[in-house]
PDB file of C-alpha atoms and ligand atoms in Angstrom:
ATOM      1  CA  UNK S   5       3.681  57.999  31.847  1.00  0.00           C
ATOM      2  CA  UNK S   6       6.598  56.774  29.711  1.00  0.00           C
ATOM      3  CA  UNK S   7       4.274  55.913  26.830  1.00  0.00           C
ATOM      4  CA  UNK S   8       2.583  59.292  27.164  1.00  0.00           C
ATOM      5  CA  UNK S   9       5.937  61.090  27.033  1.00  0.00           C
ATOM      6  CA  UNK S  10       7.026  59.267  23.893  1.00  0.00           C
ATOM      7  CA  UNK S  11       3.697  59.983  22.232  1.00  0.00           C
ATOM      8  CA  UNK S  12       4.089  63.680  23.078  1.00  0.00           C
ATOM      9  CA  UNK S  13       7.546  63.675  21.500  1.00  0.00           C
ATOM     10  CA  UNK S  14       6.254  62.004  18.353  1.00  0.00           C
ATOM     11  CA  UNK S  15       3.447  64.548  18.128  1.00  0.00           C
ATOM     12  CA  UNK S  16       5.943  67.430  18.529  1.00  0.00           C
ATOM     13  CA  UNK S  17       8.077  65.969  15.768  1.00  0.00           C
ATOM     14  CA  UNK S  18       5.266  66.776  13.348  1.00  0.00           C
ATOM     15  CA  UNK S  19       5.998  70.472  13.933  1.00  0.00           C
ATOM     16  CA  UNK S  20       9.698  70.149  13.079  1.00  0.00           C
ATOM     17  CA  UNK S  21      10.999  72.974  10.940  1.00  0.00           C
ATOM     18  CA  UNK S  22      13.801  71.268   9.055  1.00  0.00           C
ATOM     19  CA  UNK S  23      13.674  72.435   5.433  1.00  0.00           C
ATOM     20  CA  UNK S  24      17.461  72.091   5.012  1.00  0.00           C
ATOM     21  CA  UNK S  25      18.266  68.733   6.559  1.00  0.00           C
ATOM     22  CA  UNK S  26      14.768  67.270   6.158  1.00  0.00           C
ATOM     23  CA  UNK S  27      15.648  65.429   9.372  1.00  0.00           C
ATOM     24  CA  UNK S  28      12.654  65.863  11.650  1.00  0.00           C
ATOM     25  CA  UNK S  29      13.240  65.368  15.375  1.00  0.00           C
ATOM     26  CA  UNK S  30      10.807  65.489  18.291  1.00  0.00           C
ATOM     27  CA  UNK S  31      11.355  65.601  22.024  1.00  0.00           C
ATOM     28  CA  UNK S  32       9.356  65.783  25.231  1.00  0.00           C
ATOM     29  CA  UNK S  33      10.580  66.339  28.775  1.00  0.00           C
ATOM     30  CA  UNK S  34       8.804  65.353  31.980  1.00  0.00           C
ATOM     31  CA  UNK S  35       9.330  67.555  35.026  1.00  0.00           C
ATOM     32  CA  UNK S  36       9.118  66.486  38.664  1.00  0.00           C
ATOM     33  CA  UNK S  37       5.698  68.108  39.011  1.00  0.00           C
ATOM     34  CA  UNK S  38       4.309  65.873  36.263  1.00  0.00           C
ATOM     35  CA  UNK S  39       4.261  68.397  33.467  1.00  0.00           C
ATOM     36  CA  UNK S  40       5.292  67.637  29.896  1.00  0.00           C
ATOM     37  CA  UNK S  41       6.999  70.147  27.614  1.00  0.00           C
ATOM     38  CA  UNK S  42       7.610  69.324  23.980  1.00  0.00           C
ATOM     39  CA  UNK S  43      10.030  70.493  21.328  1.00  0.00           C
ATOM     40  CA  UNK S  44      10.985  70.002  17.710  1.00  0.00           C
ATOM     41  CA  UNK S  45      14.102  71.013  15.843  1.00  0.00           C
ATOM     42  CA  UNK S  46      13.985  74.520  14.401  1.00  0.00           C
ATOM     43  CA  UNK S  47      16.441  75.161  11.583  1.00  0.00           C
ATOM     44  CA  UNK S  48      17.546  78.467  10.115  1.00  0.00           C
ATOM     45  CA  UNK S  49      18.853  79.680   6.760  1.00  0.00           C
ATOM     46  CA  UNK S  50      21.913  80.657   8.772  1.00  0.00           C
ATOM     47  CA  UNK S  51      22.599  76.993   9.549  1.00  0.00           C
ATOM     48  CA  UNK S  52      24.459  77.265  12.892  1.00  0.00           C
ATOM     49  CA  UNK S  53      21.452  78.979  14.463  1.00  0.00           C
ATOM     50  CA  UNK S  54      19.504  75.725  14.315  1.00  0.00           C
ATOM     51  CA  UNK S  55      18.192  74.514  17.646  1.00  0.00           C
ATOM     52  CA  UNK S  56      17.724  70.809  18.367  1.00  0.00           C
ATOM     53  CA  UNK S  57      14.373  69.420  19.489  1.00  0.00           C
ATOM     54  CA  UNK S  58      15.706  68.443  22.930  1.00  0.00           C
ATOM     55  CA  UNK S  59      16.940  71.935  23.643  1.00  0.00           C
ATOM     56  CA  UNK S  60      13.683  73.533  22.558  1.00  0.00           C
ATOM     57  CA  UNK S  61      11.818  71.243  24.988  1.00  0.00           C
ATOM     58  CA  UNK S  62      14.248  71.948  27.851  1.00  0.00           C
ATOM     59  CA  UNK S  63      14.167  75.699  27.306  1.00  0.00           C
ATOM     60  CA  UNK S  64      10.394  75.728  27.178  1.00  0.00           C
ATOM     61  CA  UNK S  65      10.263  73.859  30.500  1.00  0.00           C
ATOM     62  CA  UNK S  66      12.843  76.058  32.195  1.00  0.00           C
ATOM     63  CA  UNK S  67      11.269  79.259  30.926  1.00  0.00           C
ATOM     64  CA  UNK S  68       7.997  78.119  32.492  1.00  0.00           C
ATOM     65  CA  UNK S  69       9.720  77.737  35.868  1.00  0.00           C
ATOM     66  CA  UNK S  70      10.688  74.058  35.814  1.00  0.00           C
ATOM     67  CA  UNK S  71      14.103  73.019  37.115  1.00  0.00           C
ATOM     68  CA  UNK S  72      14.100  69.264  37.646  1.00  0.00           C
ATOM     69  CA  UNK S  73      13.572  67.140  34.548  1.00  0.00           C
ATOM     70  CA  UNK S  74      13.106  63.483  35.376  1.00  0.00           C
ATOM     71  CA  UNK S  75      12.811  62.029  31.874  1.00  0.00           C
ATOM     72  CA  UNK S  76      13.192  62.976  28.236  1.00  0.00           C
ATOM     73  CA  UNK S  77      11.757  61.215  25.209  1.00  0.00           C
ATOM     74  CA  UNK S  78      13.443  61.663  21.861  1.00  0.00           C
ATOM     75  CA  UNK S  79      12.182  60.688  18.450  1.00  0.00           C
ATOM     76  CA  UNK S  80      15.123  60.706  16.065  1.00  0.00           C
ATOM     77  CA  UNK S  81      14.731  59.161  12.597  1.00  0.00           C
ATOM     78  CA  UNK S  82      16.613  55.903  12.360  1.00  0.00           C
ATOM     79  CA  UNK S  83      16.846  55.593  16.127  1.00  0.00           C
ATOM     80  CA  UNK S  84      19.566  58.169  16.768  1.00  0.00           C
ATOM     81  CA  UNK S  85      20.520  59.476  20.188  1.00  0.00           C
ATOM     82  CA  UNK S  86      20.705  63.093  21.461  1.00  0.00           C
ATOM     83  CA  UNK S  87      23.692  65.058  20.163  1.00  0.00           C
ATOM     84  CA  UNK S  88      26.534  65.942  22.492  1.00  0.00           C
ATOM     85  CA  UNK S  89      25.389  69.502  22.991  1.00  0.00           C
ATOM     86  CA  UNK S  90      21.910  68.383  24.006  1.00  0.00           C
ATOM     87  CA  UNK S  91      23.357  65.823  26.416  1.00  0.00           C
ATOM     88  CA  UNK S  92      25.180  68.663  28.144  1.00  0.00           C
ATOM     89  CA  UNK S  93      22.043  70.832  28.304  1.00  0.00           C
ATOM     90  CA  UNK S  94      19.987  67.923  29.663  1.00  0.00           C
ATOM     91  CA  UNK S  95      22.678  67.187  32.253  1.00  0.00           C
ATOM     92  CA  UNK S  96      22.249  70.668  33.703  1.00  0.00           C
ATOM     93  CA  UNK S  97      18.723  69.802  34.824  1.00  0.00           C
ATOM     94  CA  UNK S  98      19.328  66.308  36.241  1.00  0.00           C
ATOM     95  CA  UNK S  99      22.244  63.998  35.454  1.00  0.00           C
ATOM     96  CA  UNK S 100      20.134  60.999  36.549  1.00  0.00           C
ATOM     97  CA  UNK S 101      17.515  61.640  33.902  1.00  0.00           C
ATOM     98  CA  UNK S 102      15.863  58.730  32.124  1.00  0.00           C
ATOM     99  CA  UNK S 103      16.201  58.882  28.332  1.00  0.00           C
ATOM    100  CA  UNK S 104      13.440  57.229  26.327  1.00  0.00           C
ATOM    101  CA  UNK S 105      13.600  56.491  22.629  1.00  0.00           C
ATOM    102  CA  UNK S 106      10.575  56.289  20.423  1.00  0.00           C
ATOM    103  CA  UNK S 107       9.735  55.670  16.812  1.00  0.00           C
ATOM    104  CA  UNK S 108       7.891  58.000  14.486  1.00  0.00           C
ATOM    105  CA  UNK S 109       4.582  56.331  15.348  1.00  0.00           C
ATOM    106  CA  UNK S 110       5.057  57.179  19.022  1.00  0.00           C
ATOM    107  CA  UNK S 111       5.992  53.719  20.308  1.00  0.00           C
ATOM    108  CA  UNK S 112       8.616  53.350  23.048  1.00  0.00           C
ATOM    109  CA  UNK S 113      11.527  51.431  21.520  1.00  0.00           C
ATOM    110  CA  UNK S 114      14.289  51.547  24.158  1.00  0.00           C
ATOM    111  CA  UNK S 115      15.656  53.523  27.075  1.00  0.00           C
ATOM    112  CA  UNK S 116      18.907  54.638  28.605  1.00  0.00           C
ATOM    113  CA  UNK S 117      20.258  56.860  31.363  1.00  0.00           C
ATOM    114  CA  UNK S 118      21.786  60.249  30.774  1.00  0.00           C
ATOM    115  CA  UNK S 119      24.778  59.204  32.876  1.00  0.00           C
ATOM    116  CA  UNK S 120      25.442  56.472  30.309  1.00  0.00           C
ATOM    117  CA  UNK S 121      25.264  58.961  27.444  1.00  0.00           C
ATOM    118  CA  UNK S 122      27.383  61.571  29.217  1.00  0.00           C
ATOM    119  CA  UNK S 123      29.606  60.011  31.895  1.00  0.00           C
ATOM    120  CA  UNK S 124      31.815  62.180  34.111  1.00  0.00           C
ATOM    121  CA  UNK S 125      29.899  65.240  32.980  1.00  0.00           C
ATOM    122  CA  UNK S 126      30.917  68.769  33.694  1.00  0.00           C
ATOM    123  CA  UNK S 127      27.992  70.348  35.504  1.00  0.00           C
ATOM    124  CA  UNK S 128      26.741  72.736  38.158  1.00  0.00           C
ATOM    125  CA  UNK S 129      28.723  70.939  40.887  1.00  0.00           C
ATOM    126  CA  UNK S 130      31.965  71.984  39.212  1.00  0.00           C
ATOM    127  CA  UNK S 131      31.191  75.630  39.816  1.00  0.00           C
ATOM    128  CA  UNK S 132      30.469  75.319  43.543  1.00  0.00           C
TER     129      UNK S 132
HETATM  130  N1  THU F 211      18.887  67.365  15.737  1.00  0.00           N
HETATM  131  C1  THU F 211      18.083  67.399  16.834  1.00  0.00           C
HETATM  132  O1  THU F 211      17.035  68.049  16.842  1.00  0.00           O
HETATM  133  N2  THU F 211      18.472  66.690  17.925  1.00  0.00           N
HETATM  134  C2  THU F 211      19.590  65.928  17.992  1.00  0.00           C
HETATM  135  O2  THU F 211      19.909  65.387  19.048  1.00  0.00           O
HETATM  136  C3  THU F 211      20.393  65.726  16.794  1.00  0.00           C
HETATM  137  C4  THU F 211      20.126  66.650  15.666  1.00  0.00           C
HETATM  138  C5  THU F 211      18.473  68.132  14.553  1.00  0.00           C
HETATM  139  C6  THU F 211      19.307  69.358  14.280  1.00  0.00           C
HETATM  140  C7  THU F 211      19.101  69.532  12.791  1.00  0.00           C
HETATM  141  O3  THU F 211      17.927  70.288  12.582  1.00  0.00           O
HETATM  142  C8  THU F 211      18.884  68.126  12.282  1.00  0.00           C
HETATM  143  O4  THU F 211      18.561  67.336  13.405  1.00  0.00           O
HETATM  144  C9  THU F 211      20.081  67.526  11.556  1.00  0.00           C
HETATM  145  O5  THU F 211      21.219  67.609  12.335  1.00  0.00           O
END
């Protein structure tokens, strides 16, 4: 399933709309019911309106009714990691999420935990 998730992220990356940065990113999230939702970054001529690939994938999943995301695969050129804002959005839907990294060809290159990327996160528990 991990390999499949990374491949889905690499495939989504091909749809990236990044005419300004030319930095194409792909992502895929796996929900607890086994579904995969993909995303790519979508830039805008009004630069701050850009949405990262990870967030597109999360919002697609949530808008389809998903709530628990168990893993995310990200394909960032040069092996980058999710930005801080995306870490926070991912945290909302499972702080224990597995984070997979893949290359542009869709090969799994490494993995991490969201808790490592965003320790001591502010999240839903803070509002209870
Ligand atoms: N980007 C992502 O899609 N995900 C990240 O985690 C980091 C940055 C996108 C946003 C923008 O379109 C481009 O990469 C350059 O920042």
